[in-house]
């Protein structure tokens, strides 16, 4: 089968979160299953762009409202990612350092999507499946069916994967003028509650819709920022396929970011070496259990609870544990976490940044990873932590519910709680400290979770089965 993935991010070329990891891994595993896979993203100005060589494979142009853009499609020369990797360059619009966060993101991603569809329409290659990811690519299925210039693509089957339904790309209706001339009888396929909503449009127009875990699919029927009724209405074409992790990138034995590699047989010594390095760097105590948080410091991840969780735990449990936080996001949470460094020196530290290497060092060196998320469509951090022998401390929601079993249940290996509240998280930290003080049990839990297979092989073939339902 021929598959084209369209996404805003793809690791290692660009990454802001889990979407990049998925789009960097899933196509590779689909190739290994014998399918031809291509990925296209905007041309972000990242290190990957400058370190690699690209061929120009297509040039084109299009109008968008009163603007006119030339675009260039480039392809990485060697297929080193394990699949053919393409990027769209629109000078001045897409060639920027950050992936998101600009005032003209609406225009940027609209132009990206038009360029992709335009390229596809002019190319002799026709994929069997166009697989789009999240709202940044949610208008592609609509354009392929209802924009007059592209209607010859309408027979190509489309699949939308929702990695995060909290962001929907809402825009006001005047932005509809950006779309290439379209069949206005179909306006209802763009509209949701009076806004032009790319995610809702993707859900309506794609042939199949997936979410990245089963539990998340159930949750969004009740809580999805206004789309609840749509998910209920379209439930016949929706399914949940749990993300995997890329074992080639996330393996403590071969991870090139680590100074001390280890496997399940050497987990105790290996983690200790990595912890030592972390504790020296961040002025923490190697003998105490180390709890970490890695992720976006946003409401969804319940990062706002961290300052109080950390201070309450240190006070109430008399400093029996250490904390290290890596993340960036909400300004007030960032400032609070920075400020606390002075107050809890020797017990707590943080780096307010995005730092890929440090994240690997932390998964390897920590004892516990905290994820109190209010919303977690799948979550990859807990799976990385498990592979590196770090016990996940998670709220029972979305993908966390589907991937972590409490260590006090049969076959369990994590610490689970129900509410995104300071009390529930601190109580779970308390349970973590107690587990840490039983080295034999901790070792059993670590080795059990390190042996769990969360790799992509399984999930990649589930996507292929899904494609087969619509490609005949
Ligand atoms: P998200 O909702 O952010 O996509 P996921 O759990 O699906 O959450 O994926 C998060 C990914 O981003 C993981 O690979 C995690 O290690 C990485 N990550 C998040 N924040 C940071 C950071 N500040 N520095 C390094 N890596 C980070």
PDB file of C-alpha atoms and ligand atoms in Angstrom, residues 9 11 15-22 134 163-164 167 212 243 250 293-298 300-301 325-328 351-360 362-363 371 373 375-384 400, ligand 1:
ATOM      1  CA  UNK A   9       5.985  17.772  13.067  1.00  0.00           C
ATOM      2  CA  UNK A  11      11.069  13.612  14.707  1.00  0.00           C
ATOM      3  CA  UNK A  15       9.540  18.154  17.459  1.00  0.00           C
ATOM      4  CA  UNK A  16       7.307  19.961  19.921  1.00  0.00           C
ATOM      5  CA  UNK A  17       5.767  16.882  21.540  1.00  0.00           C
ATOM      6  CA  UNK A  18       4.417  13.383  21.070  1.00  0.00           C
ATOM      7  CA  UNK A  19       3.020  14.029  17.575  1.00  0.00           C
ATOM      8  CA  UNK A  20       6.587  14.257  16.248  1.00  0.00           C
ATOM      9  CA  UNK A  21       7.564  10.962  17.855  1.00  0.00           C
ATOM     10  CA  UNK A  22       4.571   9.196  16.336  1.00  0.00           C
ATOM     11  CA  UNK A 134      -4.374  16.771  14.161  1.00  0.00           C
ATOM     12  CA  UNK A 163      -3.371  13.208  18.903  1.00  0.00           C
ATOM     13  CA  UNK A 164      -4.914  16.032  20.861  1.00  0.00           C
ATOM     14  CA  UNK A 167      -6.691  22.085  20.011  1.00  0.00           C
ATOM     15  CA  UNK A 212      -4.300   7.476  20.091  1.00  0.00           C
ATOM     16  CA  UNK A 243       0.638   4.651  20.114  1.00  0.00           C
ATOM     17  CA  UNK A 250      14.247   4.674  23.054  1.00  0.00           C
ATOM     18  CA  UNK A 293       8.315  15.706  35.535  1.00  0.00           C
ATOM     19  CA  UNK A 294       9.010  16.146  31.817  1.00  0.00           C
ATOM     20  CA  UNK A 295       6.576  17.912  29.545  1.00  0.00           C
ATOM     21  CA  UNK A 296       4.718  20.975  28.508  1.00  0.00           C
ATOM     22  CA  UNK A 297       3.908  23.151  31.520  1.00  0.00           C
ATOM     23  CA  UNK A 298       0.236  23.547  30.631  1.00  0.00           C
ATOM     24  CA  UNK A 300      -3.777  19.815  30.307  1.00  0.00           C
ATOM     25  CA  UNK A 301      -0.713  18.257  31.913  1.00  0.00           C
ATOM     26  CA  UNK A 325      11.375  19.299  36.460  1.00  0.00           C
ATOM     27  CA  UNK A 326      12.070  19.777  32.750  1.00  0.00           C
ATOM     28  CA  UNK A 327       9.559  21.705  30.698  1.00  0.00           C
ATOM     29  CA  UNK A 328       8.308  24.950  29.311  1.00  0.00           C
ATOM     30  CA  UNK A 351      15.272  23.454  33.801  1.00  0.00           C
ATOM     31  CA  UNK A 352      12.723  25.620  32.046  1.00  0.00           C
ATOM     32  CA  UNK A 353      13.526  24.612  28.490  1.00  0.00           C
ATOM     33  CA  UNK A 354      13.060  22.030  25.804  1.00  0.00           C
ATOM     34  CA  UNK A 355      16.086  19.746  26.014  1.00  0.00           C
ATOM     35  CA  UNK A 356      16.014  16.383  24.252  1.00  0.00           C
ATOM     36  CA  UNK A 357      19.289  15.084  25.727  1.00  0.00           C
ATOM     37  CA  UNK A 358      18.368  16.019  29.264  1.00  0.00           C
ATOM     38  CA  UNK A 359      15.020  14.278  28.852  1.00  0.00           C
ATOM     39  CA  UNK A 360      16.808  11.010  27.999  1.00  0.00           C
ATOM     40  CA  UNK A 362      16.233  12.025  33.222  1.00  0.00           C
ATOM     41  CA  UNK A 363      14.265   8.967  32.055  1.00  0.00           C
ATOM     42  CA  UNK A 371       2.142  12.587  35.156  1.00  0.00           C
ATOM     43  CA  UNK A 373      -2.453  15.020  33.435  1.00  0.00           C
ATOM     44  CA  UNK A 375      -6.106  15.183  29.640  1.00  0.00           C
ATOM     45  CA  UNK A 376      -3.734  12.616  28.122  1.00  0.00           C
ATOM     46  CA  UNK A 377      -4.744  11.268  24.698  1.00  0.00           C
ATOM     47  CA  UNK A 378      -2.017   8.612  24.848  1.00  0.00           C
ATOM     48  CA  UNK A 379       1.109   9.895  26.543  1.00  0.00           C
ATOM     49  CA  UNK A 380       4.504   8.651  25.526  1.00  0.00           C
ATOM     50  CA  UNK A 381       6.513   9.770  28.555  1.00  0.00           C
ATOM     51  CA  UNK A 382       5.149   6.989  30.747  1.00  0.00           C
ATOM     52  CA  UNK A 383       6.127   4.395  28.150  1.00  0.00           C
ATOM     53  CA  UNK A 384       9.647   5.830  27.780  1.00  0.00           C
ATOM     54  CA  UNK A 400      -2.322   6.537  30.967  1.00  0.00           C
TER      55      UNK A 400
HETATM   56  P1  LIG B   1       2.410  15.864  24.313  1.00  0.00           P
HETATM   57  O1  LIG B   1       0.996  16.059  24.740  1.00  0.00           O
HETATM   58  O2  LIG B   1       3.270  16.998  24.742  1.00  0.00           O
HETATM   59  O3  LIG B   1       2.576  15.506  22.888  1.00  0.00           O
HETATM   60  P2  LIG B   1       3.428  13.172  24.890  1.00  0.00           P
HETATM   61  O4  LIG B   1       3.582  12.437  26.172  1.00  0.00           O
HETATM   62  O5  LIG B   1       2.604  12.507  23.843  1.00  0.00           O
HETATM   63  O6  LIG B   1       2.890  14.625  25.220  1.00  0.00           O
HETATM   64  O7  LIG B   1       4.885  13.421  24.263  1.00  0.00           O
HETATM   65  C1  LIG B   1       5.788  14.256  24.855  1.00  0.00           C
HETATM   66  C2  LIG B   1       7.140  14.102  24.150  1.00  0.00           C
HETATM   67  O8  LIG B   1       7.821  15.339  24.232  1.00  0.00           O
HETATM   68  C3  LIG B   1       8.052  13.084  24.819  1.00  0.00           C
HETATM   69  O9  LIG B   1       8.964  12.576  23.859  1.00  0.00           O
HETATM   70  C4  LIG B   1       8.788  13.950  25.849  1.00  0.00           C
HETATM   71  O10 LIG B   1       9.997  13.362  26.258  1.00  0.00           O
HETATM   72  C5  LIG B   1       8.994  15.194  25.038  1.00  0.00           C
HETATM   73  N1  LIG B   1       9.140  16.435  25.801  1.00  0.00           N
HETATM   74  C6  LIG B   1       8.133  17.198  26.316  1.00  0.00           C
HETATM   75  N2  LIG B   1       8.647  18.300  26.922  1.00  0.00           N
HETATM   76  C7  LIG B   1       9.981  18.223  26.783  1.00  0.00           C
HETATM   77  C8  LIG B   1      11.072  19.070  27.190  1.00  0.00           C
HETATM   78  N3  LIG B   1      10.866  20.195  27.860  1.00  0.00           N
HETATM   79  N4  LIG B   1      12.333  18.689  26.858  1.00  0.00           N
HETATM   80  C9  LIG B   1      12.532  17.525  26.176  1.00  0.00           C
HETATM   81  N5  LIG B   1      11.557  16.697  25.769  1.00  0.00           N
HETATM   82  C10 LIG B   1      10.299  17.034  26.067  1.00  0.00           C
END
